[in-house]
PDB file of C-alpha atoms in Angstrom:
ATOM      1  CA  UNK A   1       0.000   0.000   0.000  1.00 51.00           C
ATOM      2  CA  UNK A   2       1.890   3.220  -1.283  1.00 55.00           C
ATOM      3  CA  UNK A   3       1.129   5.714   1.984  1.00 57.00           C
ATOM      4  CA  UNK A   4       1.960   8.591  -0.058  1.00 53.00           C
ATOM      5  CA  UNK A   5      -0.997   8.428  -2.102  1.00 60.00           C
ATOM      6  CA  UNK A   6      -4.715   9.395  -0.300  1.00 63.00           C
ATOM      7  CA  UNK A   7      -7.302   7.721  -0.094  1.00 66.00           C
ATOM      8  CA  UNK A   8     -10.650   9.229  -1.524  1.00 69.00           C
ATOM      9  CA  UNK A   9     -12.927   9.740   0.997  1.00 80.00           C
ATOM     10  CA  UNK A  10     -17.002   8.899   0.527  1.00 83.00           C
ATOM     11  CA  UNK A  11     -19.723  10.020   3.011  1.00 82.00           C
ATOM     12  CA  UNK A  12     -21.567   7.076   3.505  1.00 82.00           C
ATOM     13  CA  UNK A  13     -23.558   7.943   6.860  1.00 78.00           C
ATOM     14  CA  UNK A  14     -26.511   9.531   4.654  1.00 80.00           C
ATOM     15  CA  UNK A  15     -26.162   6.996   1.942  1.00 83.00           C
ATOM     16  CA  UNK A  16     -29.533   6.286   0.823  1.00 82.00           C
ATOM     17  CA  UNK A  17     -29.512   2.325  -0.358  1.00 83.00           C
ATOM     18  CA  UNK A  18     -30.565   1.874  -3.906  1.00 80.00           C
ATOM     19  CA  UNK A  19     -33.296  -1.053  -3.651  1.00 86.00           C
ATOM     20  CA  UNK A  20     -32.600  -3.299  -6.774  1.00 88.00           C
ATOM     21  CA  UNK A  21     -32.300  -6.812  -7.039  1.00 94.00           C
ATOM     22  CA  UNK A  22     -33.477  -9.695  -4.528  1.00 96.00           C
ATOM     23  CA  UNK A  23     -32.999 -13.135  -2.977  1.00 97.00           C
ATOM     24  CA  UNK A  24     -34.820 -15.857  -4.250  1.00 97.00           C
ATOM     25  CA  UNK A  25     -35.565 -19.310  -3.113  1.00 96.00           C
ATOM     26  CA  UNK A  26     -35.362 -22.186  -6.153  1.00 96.00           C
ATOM     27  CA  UNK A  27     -36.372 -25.570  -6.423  1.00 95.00           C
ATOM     28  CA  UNK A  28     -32.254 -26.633  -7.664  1.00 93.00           C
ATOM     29  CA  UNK A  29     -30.633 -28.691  -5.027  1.00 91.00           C
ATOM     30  CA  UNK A  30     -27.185 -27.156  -5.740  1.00 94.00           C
ATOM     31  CA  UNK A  31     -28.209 -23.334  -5.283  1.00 95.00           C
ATOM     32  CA  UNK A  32     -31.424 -23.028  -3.408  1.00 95.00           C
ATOM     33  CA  UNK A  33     -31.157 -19.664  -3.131  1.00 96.00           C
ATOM     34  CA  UNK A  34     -30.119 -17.026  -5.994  1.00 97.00           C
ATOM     35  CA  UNK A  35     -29.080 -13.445  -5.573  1.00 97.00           C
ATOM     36  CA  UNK A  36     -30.935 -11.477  -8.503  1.00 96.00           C
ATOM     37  CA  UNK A  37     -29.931  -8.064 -10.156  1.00 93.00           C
ATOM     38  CA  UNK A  38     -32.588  -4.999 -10.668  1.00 90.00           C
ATOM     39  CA  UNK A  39     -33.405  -6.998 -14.013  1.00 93.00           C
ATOM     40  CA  UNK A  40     -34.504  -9.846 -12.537  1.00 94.00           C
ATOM     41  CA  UNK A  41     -31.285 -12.052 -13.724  1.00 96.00           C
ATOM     42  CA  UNK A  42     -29.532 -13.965 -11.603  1.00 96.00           C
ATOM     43  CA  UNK A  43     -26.037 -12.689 -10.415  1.00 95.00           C
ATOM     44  CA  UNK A  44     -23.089 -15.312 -11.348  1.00 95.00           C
ATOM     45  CA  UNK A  45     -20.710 -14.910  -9.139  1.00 94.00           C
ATOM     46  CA  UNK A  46     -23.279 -14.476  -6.268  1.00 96.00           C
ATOM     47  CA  UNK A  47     -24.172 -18.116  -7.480  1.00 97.00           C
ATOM     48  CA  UNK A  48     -21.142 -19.609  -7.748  1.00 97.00           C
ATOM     49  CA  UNK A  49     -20.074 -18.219  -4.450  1.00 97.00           C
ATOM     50  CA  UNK A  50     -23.371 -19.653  -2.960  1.00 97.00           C
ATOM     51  CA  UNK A  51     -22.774 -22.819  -4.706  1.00 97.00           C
ATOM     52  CA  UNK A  52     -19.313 -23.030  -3.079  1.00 97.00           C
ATOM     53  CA  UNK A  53     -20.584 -22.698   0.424  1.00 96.00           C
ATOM     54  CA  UNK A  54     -23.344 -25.207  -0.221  1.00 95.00           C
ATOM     55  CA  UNK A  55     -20.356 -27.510  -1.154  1.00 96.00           C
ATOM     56  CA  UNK A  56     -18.514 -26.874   1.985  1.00 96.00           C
ATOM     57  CA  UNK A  57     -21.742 -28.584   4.276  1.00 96.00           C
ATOM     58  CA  UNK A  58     -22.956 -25.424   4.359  1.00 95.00           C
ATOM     59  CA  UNK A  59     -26.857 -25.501   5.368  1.00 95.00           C
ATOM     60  CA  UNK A  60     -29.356 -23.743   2.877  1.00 95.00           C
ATOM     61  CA  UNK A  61     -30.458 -21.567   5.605  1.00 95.00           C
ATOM     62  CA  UNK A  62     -26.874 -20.259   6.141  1.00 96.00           C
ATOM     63  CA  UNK A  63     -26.914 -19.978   1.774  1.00 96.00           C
ATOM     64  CA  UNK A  64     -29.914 -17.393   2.257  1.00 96.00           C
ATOM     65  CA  UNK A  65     -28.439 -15.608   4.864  1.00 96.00           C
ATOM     66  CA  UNK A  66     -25.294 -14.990   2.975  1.00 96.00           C
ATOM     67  CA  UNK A  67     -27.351 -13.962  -0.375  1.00 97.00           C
ATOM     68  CA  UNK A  68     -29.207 -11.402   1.342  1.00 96.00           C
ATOM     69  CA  UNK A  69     -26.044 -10.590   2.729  1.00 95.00           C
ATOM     70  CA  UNK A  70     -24.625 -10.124  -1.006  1.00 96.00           C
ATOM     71  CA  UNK A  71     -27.328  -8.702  -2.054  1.00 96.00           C
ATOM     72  CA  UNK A  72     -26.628  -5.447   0.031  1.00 94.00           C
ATOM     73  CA  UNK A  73     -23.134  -5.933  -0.940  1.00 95.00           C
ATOM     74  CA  UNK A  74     -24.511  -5.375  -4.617  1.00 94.00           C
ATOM     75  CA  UNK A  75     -27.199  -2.914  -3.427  1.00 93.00           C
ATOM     76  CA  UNK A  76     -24.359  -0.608  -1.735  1.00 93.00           C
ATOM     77  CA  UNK A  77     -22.041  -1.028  -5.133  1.00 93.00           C
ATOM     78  CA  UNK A  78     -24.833   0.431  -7.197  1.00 91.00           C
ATOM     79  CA  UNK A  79     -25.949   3.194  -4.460  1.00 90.00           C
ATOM     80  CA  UNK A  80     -22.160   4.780  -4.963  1.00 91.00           C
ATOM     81  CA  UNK A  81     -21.873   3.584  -8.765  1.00 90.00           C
ATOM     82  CA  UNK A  82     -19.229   1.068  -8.613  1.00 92.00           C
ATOM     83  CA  UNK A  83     -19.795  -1.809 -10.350  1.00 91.00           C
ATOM     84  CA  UNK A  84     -18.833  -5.219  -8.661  1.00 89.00           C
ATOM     85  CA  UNK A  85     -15.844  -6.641 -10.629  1.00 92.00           C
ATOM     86  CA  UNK A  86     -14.043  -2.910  -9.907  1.00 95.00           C
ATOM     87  CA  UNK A  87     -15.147  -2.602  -6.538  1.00 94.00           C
ATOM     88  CA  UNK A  88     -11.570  -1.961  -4.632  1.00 94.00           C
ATOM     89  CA  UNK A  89     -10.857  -2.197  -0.605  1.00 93.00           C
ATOM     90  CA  UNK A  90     -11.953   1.340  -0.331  1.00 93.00           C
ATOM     91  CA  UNK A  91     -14.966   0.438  -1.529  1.00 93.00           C
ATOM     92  CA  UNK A  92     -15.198  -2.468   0.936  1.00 94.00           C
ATOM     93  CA  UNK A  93     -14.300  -0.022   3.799  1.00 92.00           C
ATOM     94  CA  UNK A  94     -16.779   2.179   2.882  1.00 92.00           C
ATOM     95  CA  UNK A  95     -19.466  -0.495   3.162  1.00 92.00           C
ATOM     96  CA  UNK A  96     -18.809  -1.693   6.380  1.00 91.00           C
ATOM     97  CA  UNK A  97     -18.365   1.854   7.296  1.00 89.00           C
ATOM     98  CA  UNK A  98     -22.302   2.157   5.783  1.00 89.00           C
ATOM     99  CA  UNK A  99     -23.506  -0.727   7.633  1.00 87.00           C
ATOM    100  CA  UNK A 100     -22.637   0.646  11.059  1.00 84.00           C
ATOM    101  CA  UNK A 101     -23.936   3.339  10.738  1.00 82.00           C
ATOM    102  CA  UNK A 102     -27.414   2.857   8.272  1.00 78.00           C
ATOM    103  CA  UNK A 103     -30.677   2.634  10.580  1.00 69.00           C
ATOM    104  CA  UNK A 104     -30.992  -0.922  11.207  1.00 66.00           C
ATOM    105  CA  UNK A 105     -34.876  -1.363  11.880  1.00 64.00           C
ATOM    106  CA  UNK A 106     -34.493  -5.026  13.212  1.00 62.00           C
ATOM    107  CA  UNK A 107     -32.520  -3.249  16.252  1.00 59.00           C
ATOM    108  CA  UNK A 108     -35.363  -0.558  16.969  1.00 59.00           C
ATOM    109  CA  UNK A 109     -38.557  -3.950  16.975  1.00 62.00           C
ATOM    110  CA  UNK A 110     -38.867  -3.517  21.227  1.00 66.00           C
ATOM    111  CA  UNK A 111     -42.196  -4.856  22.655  1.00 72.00           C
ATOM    112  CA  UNK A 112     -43.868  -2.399  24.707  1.00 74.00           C
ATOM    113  CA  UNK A 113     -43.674  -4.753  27.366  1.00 76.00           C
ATOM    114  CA  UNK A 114     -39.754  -5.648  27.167  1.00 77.00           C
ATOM    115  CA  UNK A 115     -37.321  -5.383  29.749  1.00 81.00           C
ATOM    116  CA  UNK A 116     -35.329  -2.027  29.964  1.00 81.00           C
ATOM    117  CA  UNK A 117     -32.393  -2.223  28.480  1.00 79.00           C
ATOM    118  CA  UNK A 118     -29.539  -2.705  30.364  1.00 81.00           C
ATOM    119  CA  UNK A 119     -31.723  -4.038  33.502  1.00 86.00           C
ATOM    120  CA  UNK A 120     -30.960  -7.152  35.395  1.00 88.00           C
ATOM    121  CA  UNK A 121     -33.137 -10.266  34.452  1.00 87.00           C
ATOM    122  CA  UNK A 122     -35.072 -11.012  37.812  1.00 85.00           C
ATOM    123  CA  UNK A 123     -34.845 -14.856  37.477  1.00 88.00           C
ATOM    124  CA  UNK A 124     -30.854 -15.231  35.980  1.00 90.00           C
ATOM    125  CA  UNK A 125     -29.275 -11.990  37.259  1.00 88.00           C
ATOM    126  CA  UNK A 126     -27.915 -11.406  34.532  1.00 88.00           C
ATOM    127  CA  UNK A 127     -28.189  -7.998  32.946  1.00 86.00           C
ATOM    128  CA  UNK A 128     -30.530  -7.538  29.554  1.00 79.00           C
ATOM    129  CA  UNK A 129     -28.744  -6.342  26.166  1.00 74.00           C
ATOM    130  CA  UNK A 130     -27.769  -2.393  26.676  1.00 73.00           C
ATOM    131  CA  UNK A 131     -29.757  -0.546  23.368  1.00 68.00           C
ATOM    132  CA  UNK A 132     -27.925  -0.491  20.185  1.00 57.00           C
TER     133      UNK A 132
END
């Protein structure tokens, strides 16, 4: 890495994700799941990467999480306009850079009823996730 040359630097904290493509489930054996582009085509090496993990004893449910998983891989490259076979390691940075700090709604789903964050369960003692 030549330290004399900068880095470009992307704001990613007000990224807004493009919403193309999607995961969907087949009826193959080899690839039950498959990681589609905004036209509806299957993405290759999202399939053969799939396909590899399936191969490795891999469950199918672990194949789907890692295709939705790809597919916001994909999602983020065409939100900043990079397409996937020039994405570099900035672009990588910048994604996981995105993902901590995009609104994740699956972290904000608390019953009304749930514990306060942070408390100490009454039966175990132990204390309940802090929030975020």
């Amino acid at each position: 890495m030549d330290h004399g040359v900068g880095i470009p630097e992307r704001e990613v904290s007000g990224l807004v994700m493009t919403r193309v493509g999607g995961v969907e489930a087949t009826t193959a054996a080899t690839l039950p799941w498959v990681v589609l582009d905004g036209a509806g085509r299957p993405i290759t090496p999202a399939s053969e990467f799939l396909r590899e993990l399936l191969a490795c004893g891999n469950t199918p449910a672990s194949c789907r999480s890692y295709a939705f998983d790809l597919l916001r891989w994909f999602r983020f490259l065409a939100s900043v306009d990079v397409e996937w076979s020039r994405a570099k390691r900035v672009d990588v940075r910048d994604f996981v850079l995105w993902l901590r700090t995009c609104l994740n709604p699956a972290r904000d789903k608390r019953h009304p009823d749930a514990p306060v964050p942070g408390s100490l369960n009454a039966r175990t003692g132990k204390p309940y996730l802090k929030s975020g």
